[in-house]
CSV table of C-alpha atoms (C1' of nucleotides) in Angstrom, one decimal:
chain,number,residue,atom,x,y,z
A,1,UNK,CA,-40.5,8.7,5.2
A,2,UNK,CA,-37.7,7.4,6.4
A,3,UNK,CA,-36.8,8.4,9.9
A,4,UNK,CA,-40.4,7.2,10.5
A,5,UNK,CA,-39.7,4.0,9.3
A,6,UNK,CA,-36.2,4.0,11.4
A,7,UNK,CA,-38.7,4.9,14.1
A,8,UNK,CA,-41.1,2.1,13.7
A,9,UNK,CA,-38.4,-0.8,14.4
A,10,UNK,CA,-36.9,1.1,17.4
A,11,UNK,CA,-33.9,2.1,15.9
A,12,UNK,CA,-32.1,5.6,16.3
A,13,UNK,CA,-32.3,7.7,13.8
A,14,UNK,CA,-28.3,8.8,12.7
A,15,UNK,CA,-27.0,10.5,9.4
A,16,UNK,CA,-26.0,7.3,8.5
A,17,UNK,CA,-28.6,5.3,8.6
A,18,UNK,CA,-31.4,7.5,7.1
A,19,UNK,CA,-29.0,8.0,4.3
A,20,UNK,CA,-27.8,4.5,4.2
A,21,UNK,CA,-31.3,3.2,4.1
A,22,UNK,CA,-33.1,5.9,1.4
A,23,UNK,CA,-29.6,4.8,-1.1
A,24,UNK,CA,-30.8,1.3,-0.7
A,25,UNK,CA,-34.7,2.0,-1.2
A,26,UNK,CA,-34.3,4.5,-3.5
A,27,UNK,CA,-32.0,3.3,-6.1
A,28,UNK,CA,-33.0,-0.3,-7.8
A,29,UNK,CA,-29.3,-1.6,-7.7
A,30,UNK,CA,-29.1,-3.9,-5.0
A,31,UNK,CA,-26.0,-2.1,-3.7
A,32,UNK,CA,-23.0,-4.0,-2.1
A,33,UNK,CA,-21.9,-3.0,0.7
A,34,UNK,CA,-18.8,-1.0,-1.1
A,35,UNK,CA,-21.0,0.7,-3.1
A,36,UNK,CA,-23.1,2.1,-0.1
A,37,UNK,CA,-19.3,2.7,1.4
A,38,UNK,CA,-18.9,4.3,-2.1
A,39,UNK,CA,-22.4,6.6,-2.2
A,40,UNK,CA,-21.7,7.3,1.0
A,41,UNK,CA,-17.6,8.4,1.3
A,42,UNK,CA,-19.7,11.2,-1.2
A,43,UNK,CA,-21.8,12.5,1.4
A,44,UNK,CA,-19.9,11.5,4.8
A,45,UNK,CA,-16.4,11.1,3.9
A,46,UNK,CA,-15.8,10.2,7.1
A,47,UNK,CA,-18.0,7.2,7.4
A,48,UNK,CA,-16.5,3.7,8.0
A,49,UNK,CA,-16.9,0.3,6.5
A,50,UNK,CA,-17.8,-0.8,9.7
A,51,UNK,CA,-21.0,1.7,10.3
A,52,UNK,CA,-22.4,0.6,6.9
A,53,UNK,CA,-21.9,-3.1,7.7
A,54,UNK,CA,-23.5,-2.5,11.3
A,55,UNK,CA,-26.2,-1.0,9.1
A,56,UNK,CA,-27.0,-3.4,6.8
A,57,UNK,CA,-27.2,-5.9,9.4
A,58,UNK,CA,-29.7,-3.9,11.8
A,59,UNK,CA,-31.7,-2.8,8.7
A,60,UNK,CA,-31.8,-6.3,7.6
A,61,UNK,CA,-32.8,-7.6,11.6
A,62,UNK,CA,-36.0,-5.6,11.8
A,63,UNK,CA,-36.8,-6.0,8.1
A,64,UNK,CA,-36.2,-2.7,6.2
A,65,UNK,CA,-34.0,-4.5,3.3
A,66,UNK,CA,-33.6,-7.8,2.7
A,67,UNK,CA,-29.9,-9.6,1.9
A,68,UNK,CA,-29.1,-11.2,-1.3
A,69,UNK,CA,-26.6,-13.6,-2.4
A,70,UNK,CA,-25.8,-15.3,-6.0
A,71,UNK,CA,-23.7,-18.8,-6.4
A,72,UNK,CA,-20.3,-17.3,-7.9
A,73,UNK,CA,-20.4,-13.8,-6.1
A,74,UNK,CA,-18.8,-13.3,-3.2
A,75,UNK,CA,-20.5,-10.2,-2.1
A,76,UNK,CA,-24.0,-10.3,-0.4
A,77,UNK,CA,-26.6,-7.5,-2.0
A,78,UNK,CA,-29.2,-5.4,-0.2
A,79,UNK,CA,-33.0,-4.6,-1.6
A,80,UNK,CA,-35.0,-1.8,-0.1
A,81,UNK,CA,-38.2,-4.1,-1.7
A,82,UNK,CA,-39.3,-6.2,1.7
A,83,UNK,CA,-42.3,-7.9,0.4
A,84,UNK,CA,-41.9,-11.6,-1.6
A,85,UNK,CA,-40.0,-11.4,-4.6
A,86,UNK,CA,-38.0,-13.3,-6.4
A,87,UNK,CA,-34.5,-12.0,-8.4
A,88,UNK,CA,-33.0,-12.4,-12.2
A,89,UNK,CA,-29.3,-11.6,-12.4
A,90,UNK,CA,-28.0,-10.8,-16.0
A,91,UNK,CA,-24.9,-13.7,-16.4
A,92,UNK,CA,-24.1,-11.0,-19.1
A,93,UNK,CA,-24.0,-7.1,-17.9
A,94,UNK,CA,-24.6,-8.3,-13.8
A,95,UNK,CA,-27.7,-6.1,-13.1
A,96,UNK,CA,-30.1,-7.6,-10.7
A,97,UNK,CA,-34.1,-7.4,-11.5
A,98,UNK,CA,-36.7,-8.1,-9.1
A,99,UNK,CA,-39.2,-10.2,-10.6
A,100,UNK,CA,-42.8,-10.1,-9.2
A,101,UNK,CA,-43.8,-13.6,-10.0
A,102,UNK,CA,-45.5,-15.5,-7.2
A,103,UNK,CA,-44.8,-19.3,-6.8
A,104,UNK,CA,-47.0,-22.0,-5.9
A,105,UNK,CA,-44.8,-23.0,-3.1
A,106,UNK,CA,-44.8,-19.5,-1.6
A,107,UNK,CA,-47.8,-19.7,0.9
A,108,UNK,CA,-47.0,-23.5,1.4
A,109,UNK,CA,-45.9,-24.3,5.2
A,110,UNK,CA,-44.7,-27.6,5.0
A,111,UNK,CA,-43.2,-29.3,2.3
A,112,UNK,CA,-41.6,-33.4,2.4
A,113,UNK,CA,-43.0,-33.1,6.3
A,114,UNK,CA,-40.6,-29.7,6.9
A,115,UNK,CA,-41.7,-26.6,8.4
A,116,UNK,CA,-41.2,-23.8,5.8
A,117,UNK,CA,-40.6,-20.4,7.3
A,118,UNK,CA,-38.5,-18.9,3.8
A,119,UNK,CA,-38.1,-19.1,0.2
A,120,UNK,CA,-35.7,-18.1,-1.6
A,121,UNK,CA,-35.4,-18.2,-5.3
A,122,UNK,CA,-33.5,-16.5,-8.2
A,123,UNK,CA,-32.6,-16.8,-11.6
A,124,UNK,CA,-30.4,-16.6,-14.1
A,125,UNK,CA,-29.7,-15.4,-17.7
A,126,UNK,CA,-29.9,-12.9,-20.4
A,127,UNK,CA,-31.0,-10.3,-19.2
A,128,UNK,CA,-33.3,-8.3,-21.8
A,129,UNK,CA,-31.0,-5.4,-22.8
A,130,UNK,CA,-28.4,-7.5,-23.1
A,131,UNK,CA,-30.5,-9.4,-25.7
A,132,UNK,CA,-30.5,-6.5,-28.2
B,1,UNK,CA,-19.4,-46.2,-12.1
B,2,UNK,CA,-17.1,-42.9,-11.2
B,3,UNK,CA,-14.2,-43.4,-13.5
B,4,UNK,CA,-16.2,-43.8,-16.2
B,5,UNK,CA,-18.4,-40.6,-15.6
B,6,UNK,CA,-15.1,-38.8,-15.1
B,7,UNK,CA,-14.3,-40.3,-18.4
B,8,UNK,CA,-17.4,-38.9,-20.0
B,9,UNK,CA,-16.5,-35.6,-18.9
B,10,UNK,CA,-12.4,-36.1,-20.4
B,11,UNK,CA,-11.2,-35.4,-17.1
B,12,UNK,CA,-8.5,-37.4,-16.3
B,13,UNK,CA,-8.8,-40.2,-13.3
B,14,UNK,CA,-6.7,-39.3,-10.8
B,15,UNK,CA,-7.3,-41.0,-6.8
B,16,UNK,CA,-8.1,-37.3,-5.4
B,17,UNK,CA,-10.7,-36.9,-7.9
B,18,UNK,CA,-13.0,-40.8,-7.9
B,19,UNK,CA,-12.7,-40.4,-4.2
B,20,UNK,CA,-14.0,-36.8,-4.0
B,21,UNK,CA,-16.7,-37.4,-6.5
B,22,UNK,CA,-17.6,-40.8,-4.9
B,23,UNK,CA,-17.8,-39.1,-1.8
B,24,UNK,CA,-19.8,-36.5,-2.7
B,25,UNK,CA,-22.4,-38.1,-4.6
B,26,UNK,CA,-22.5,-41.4,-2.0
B,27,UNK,CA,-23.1,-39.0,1.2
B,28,UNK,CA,-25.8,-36.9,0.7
B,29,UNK,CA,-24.5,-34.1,3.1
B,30,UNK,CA,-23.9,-31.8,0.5
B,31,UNK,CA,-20.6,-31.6,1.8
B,32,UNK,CA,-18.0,-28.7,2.2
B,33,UNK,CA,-14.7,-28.2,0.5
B,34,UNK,CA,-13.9,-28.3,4.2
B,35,UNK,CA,-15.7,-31.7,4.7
B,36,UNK,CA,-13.9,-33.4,1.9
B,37,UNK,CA,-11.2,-32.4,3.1
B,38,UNK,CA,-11.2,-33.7,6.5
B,39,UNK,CA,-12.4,-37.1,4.8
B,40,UNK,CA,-9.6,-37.1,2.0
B,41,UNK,CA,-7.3,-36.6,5.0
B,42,UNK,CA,-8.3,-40.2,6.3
B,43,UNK,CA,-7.5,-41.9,2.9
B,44,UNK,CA,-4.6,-39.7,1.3
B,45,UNK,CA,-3.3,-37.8,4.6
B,46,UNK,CA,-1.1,-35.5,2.1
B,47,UNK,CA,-4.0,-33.6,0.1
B,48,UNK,CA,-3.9,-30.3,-0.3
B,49,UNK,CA,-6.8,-28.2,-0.3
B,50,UNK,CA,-6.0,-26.7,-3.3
B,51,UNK,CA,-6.9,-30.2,-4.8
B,52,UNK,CA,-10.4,-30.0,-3.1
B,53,UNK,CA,-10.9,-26.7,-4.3
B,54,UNK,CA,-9.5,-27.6,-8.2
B,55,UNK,CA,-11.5,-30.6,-7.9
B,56,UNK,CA,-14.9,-29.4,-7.3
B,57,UNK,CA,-14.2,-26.6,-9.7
B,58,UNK,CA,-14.0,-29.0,-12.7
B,59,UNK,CA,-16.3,-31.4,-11.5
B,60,UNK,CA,-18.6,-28.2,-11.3
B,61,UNK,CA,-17.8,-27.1,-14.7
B,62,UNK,CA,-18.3,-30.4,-16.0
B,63,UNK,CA,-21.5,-30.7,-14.2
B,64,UNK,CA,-20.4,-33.9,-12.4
B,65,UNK,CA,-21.6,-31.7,-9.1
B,66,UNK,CA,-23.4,-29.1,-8.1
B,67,UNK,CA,-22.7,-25.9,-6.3
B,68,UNK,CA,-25.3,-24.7,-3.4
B,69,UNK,CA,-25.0,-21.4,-1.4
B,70,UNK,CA,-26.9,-19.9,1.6
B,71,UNK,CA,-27.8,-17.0,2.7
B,72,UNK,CA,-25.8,-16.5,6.2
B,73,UNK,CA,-23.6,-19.0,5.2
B,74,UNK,CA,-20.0,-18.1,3.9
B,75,UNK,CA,-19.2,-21.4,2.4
B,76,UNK,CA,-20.4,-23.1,-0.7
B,77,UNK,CA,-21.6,-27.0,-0.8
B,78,UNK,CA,-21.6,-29.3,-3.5
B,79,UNK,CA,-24.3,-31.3,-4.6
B,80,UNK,CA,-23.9,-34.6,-6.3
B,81,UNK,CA,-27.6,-35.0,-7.5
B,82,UNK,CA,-27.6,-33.3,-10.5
B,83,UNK,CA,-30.8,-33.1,-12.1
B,84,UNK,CA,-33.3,-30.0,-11.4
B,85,UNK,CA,-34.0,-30.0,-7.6
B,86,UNK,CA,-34.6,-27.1,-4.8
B,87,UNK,CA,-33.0,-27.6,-1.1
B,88,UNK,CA,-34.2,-27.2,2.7
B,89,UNK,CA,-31.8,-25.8,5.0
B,90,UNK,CA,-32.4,-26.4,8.4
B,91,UNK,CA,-32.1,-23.3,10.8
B,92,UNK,CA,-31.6,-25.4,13.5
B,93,UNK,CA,-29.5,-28.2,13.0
B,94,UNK,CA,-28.2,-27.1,9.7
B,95,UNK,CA,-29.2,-30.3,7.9
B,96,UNK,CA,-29.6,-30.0,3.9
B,97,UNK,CA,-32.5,-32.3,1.8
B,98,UNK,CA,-33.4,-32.6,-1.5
B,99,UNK,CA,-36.5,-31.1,-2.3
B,100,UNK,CA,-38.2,-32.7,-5.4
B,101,UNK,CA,-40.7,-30.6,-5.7
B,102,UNK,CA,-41.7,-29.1,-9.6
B,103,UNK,CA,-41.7,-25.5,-10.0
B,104,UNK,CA,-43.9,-24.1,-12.5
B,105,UNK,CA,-41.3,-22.1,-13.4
B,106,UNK,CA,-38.9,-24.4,-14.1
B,107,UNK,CA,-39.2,-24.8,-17.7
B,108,UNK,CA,-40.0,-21.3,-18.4
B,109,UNK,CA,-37.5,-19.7,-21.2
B,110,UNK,CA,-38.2,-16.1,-20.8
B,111,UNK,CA,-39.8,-13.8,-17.9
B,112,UNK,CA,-40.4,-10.3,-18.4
B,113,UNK,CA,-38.1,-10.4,-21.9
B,114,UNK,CA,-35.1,-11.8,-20.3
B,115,UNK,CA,-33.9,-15.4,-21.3
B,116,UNK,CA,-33.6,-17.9,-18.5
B,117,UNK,CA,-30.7,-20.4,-18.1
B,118,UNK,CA,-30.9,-21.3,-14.4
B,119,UNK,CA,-33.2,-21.4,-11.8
B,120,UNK,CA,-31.8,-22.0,-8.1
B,121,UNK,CA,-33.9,-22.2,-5.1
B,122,UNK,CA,-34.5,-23.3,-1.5
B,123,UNK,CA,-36.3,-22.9,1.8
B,124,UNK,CA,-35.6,-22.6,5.2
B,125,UNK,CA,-37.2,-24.0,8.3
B,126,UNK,CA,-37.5,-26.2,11.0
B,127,UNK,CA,-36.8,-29.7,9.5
B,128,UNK,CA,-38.8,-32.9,10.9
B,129,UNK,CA,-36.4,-34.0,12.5
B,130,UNK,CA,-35.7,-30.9,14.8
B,131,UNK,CA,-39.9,-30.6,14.6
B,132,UNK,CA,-40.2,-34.2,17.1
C,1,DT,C1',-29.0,19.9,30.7
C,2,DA,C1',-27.0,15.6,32.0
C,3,DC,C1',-26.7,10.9,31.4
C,4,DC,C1',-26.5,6.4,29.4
C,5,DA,C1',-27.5,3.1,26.1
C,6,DA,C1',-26.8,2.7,21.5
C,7,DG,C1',-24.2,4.1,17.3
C,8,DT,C1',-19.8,5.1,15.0
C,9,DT,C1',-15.0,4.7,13.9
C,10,DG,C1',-10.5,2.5,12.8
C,11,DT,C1',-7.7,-1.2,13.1
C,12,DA,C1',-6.8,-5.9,13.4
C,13,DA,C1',-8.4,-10.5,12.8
C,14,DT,C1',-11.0,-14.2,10.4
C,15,DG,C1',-12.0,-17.6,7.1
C,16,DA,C1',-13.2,-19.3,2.7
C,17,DT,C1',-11.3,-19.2,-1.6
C,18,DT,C1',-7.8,-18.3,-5.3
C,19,DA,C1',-3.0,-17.4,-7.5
C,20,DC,C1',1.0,-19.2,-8.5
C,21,DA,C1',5.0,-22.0,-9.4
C,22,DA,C1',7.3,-26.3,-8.8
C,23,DA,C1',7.0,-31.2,-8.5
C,24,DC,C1',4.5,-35.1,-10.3
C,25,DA,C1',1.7,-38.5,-12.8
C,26,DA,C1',-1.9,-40.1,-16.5
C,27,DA,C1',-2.2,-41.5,-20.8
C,28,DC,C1',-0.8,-41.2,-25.5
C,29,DT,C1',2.9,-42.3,-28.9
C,30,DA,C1',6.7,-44.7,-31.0
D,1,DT,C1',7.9,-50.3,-22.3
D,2,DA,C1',10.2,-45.8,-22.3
D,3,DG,C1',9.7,-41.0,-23.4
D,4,DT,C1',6.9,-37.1,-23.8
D,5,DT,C1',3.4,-34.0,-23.2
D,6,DT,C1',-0.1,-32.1,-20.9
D,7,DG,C1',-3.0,-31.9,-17.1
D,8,DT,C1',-2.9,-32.6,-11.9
D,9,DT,C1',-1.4,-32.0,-7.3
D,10,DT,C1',0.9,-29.7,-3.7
D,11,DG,C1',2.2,-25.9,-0.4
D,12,DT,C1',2.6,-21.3,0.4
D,13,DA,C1',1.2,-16.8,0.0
D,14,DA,C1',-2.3,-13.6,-1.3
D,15,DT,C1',-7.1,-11.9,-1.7
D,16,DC,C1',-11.3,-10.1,-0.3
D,17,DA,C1',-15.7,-9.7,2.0
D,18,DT,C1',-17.0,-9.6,6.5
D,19,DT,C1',-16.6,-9.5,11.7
D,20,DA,C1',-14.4,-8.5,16.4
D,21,DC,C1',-13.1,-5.3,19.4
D,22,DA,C1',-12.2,-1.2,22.0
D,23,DA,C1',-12.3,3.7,22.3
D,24,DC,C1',-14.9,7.5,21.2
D,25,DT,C1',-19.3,10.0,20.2
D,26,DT,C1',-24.2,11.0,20.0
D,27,DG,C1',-29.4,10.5,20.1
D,28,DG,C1',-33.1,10.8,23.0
D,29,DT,C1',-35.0,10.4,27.4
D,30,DA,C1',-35.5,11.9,32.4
DNA sequence: TACCAAGTTGTAATGATTACAAACAAACTA
DNA sequence: TAGTTTGTTTGTAATCATTACAACTTGGTA
């Protein structure tokens, strides 16, 4: 539930955030930050830019979403899905898919001598219901 | 030799452009628009960065260069290796290498039913140089 | 219930990148 | 080699996502 998992990373428990956070988890869009402004101007119509950027940040600090970005988009995307996962983003229609593949180079912790602490990986195509 | 690759490509061979290419692909920073900038101001203290930023963009398109982006960061760098290669981005010292590592992945046309053009991918750690 | 640290709000600033229009130059043609 | 065309360069102004900041408000503890 989510005010427990607000709870479990020390963070206070608002309208906006519970809200904020279930949009993210709950739809599979990988929302912008406009479009959680968007969702929730429905719901809050008072709510700032500001509060959801101040959300996705703390959300994304202690680990309940994860940040996204694609070469050629300006716009960073947030995923309710924390564990490792890689991305496919349609060059076509735009829609993000996680992908559950896991890499060989996932577990690795060093690579060329380097200490690995992320990977990051995504790709990019058609997506399939674009193909039809 | 550069003036020949731009020919290969049919852009034309302007100053602005051999020197930004040359300095892209001779440095292996993976330089900034800002970066070349500040260098193409040493030999041609009138460029604009407009010209860094239409530069890049063809030499992009033509795939002379290649783009990178980070998470966290809000610029893009160019790349002047252009075959299939991942990056490591130093958290520390912000240093970018070359990883030549083979992906299984790589060569894959299709994952779950949608066609793959691109894969892009890097890591992030402690590099060995911030590691002594 | 009162208090205070933390959260929210609105406005203004930032900074990379792009749009645009005028001036200019590369390279082809005669 | 000069003229022409088309693509390139330049500078300024605009864009757009994101952040800074300061005043106001609220959650949750004592």
């Amino acid at each position: 539930m989510i005010t427990n998992k607000l709870k479990k990373v020390s963070l206070k428990s608002t309208f906006q955030r519970e809200n904020i956070l279930e949009y993210i988890i709950s739809r599979k869009e990988h929302p912008t930050a406009d479009m959680i402004y968007q969702y929730m101007l429905t719901i809050s119509p008072c709510i700032s830019k500001t509060t959801v950027y101040n959300t996705v940040k703390s959300l994304n600090k202690t680990n309940l979403i994860k940040s996204i970005k694609f070469l050629g988009k300006d716009e960073i995307r947030y995923d309710g899905t924390v564990d490792a996962h890689h991305h496919f983003l349609c060059e076509k229609c735009g829609r993000i898919y996680d992908i559950e593949i896991q890499c060989q180079h996932f577990k690795k912790e060093n690579i060329d001598g380097h200490k690995i602490n992320n990977v990051y990986a995504y790709f990019t195509g058609i997506c399939k219901e674009c193909k039809k």
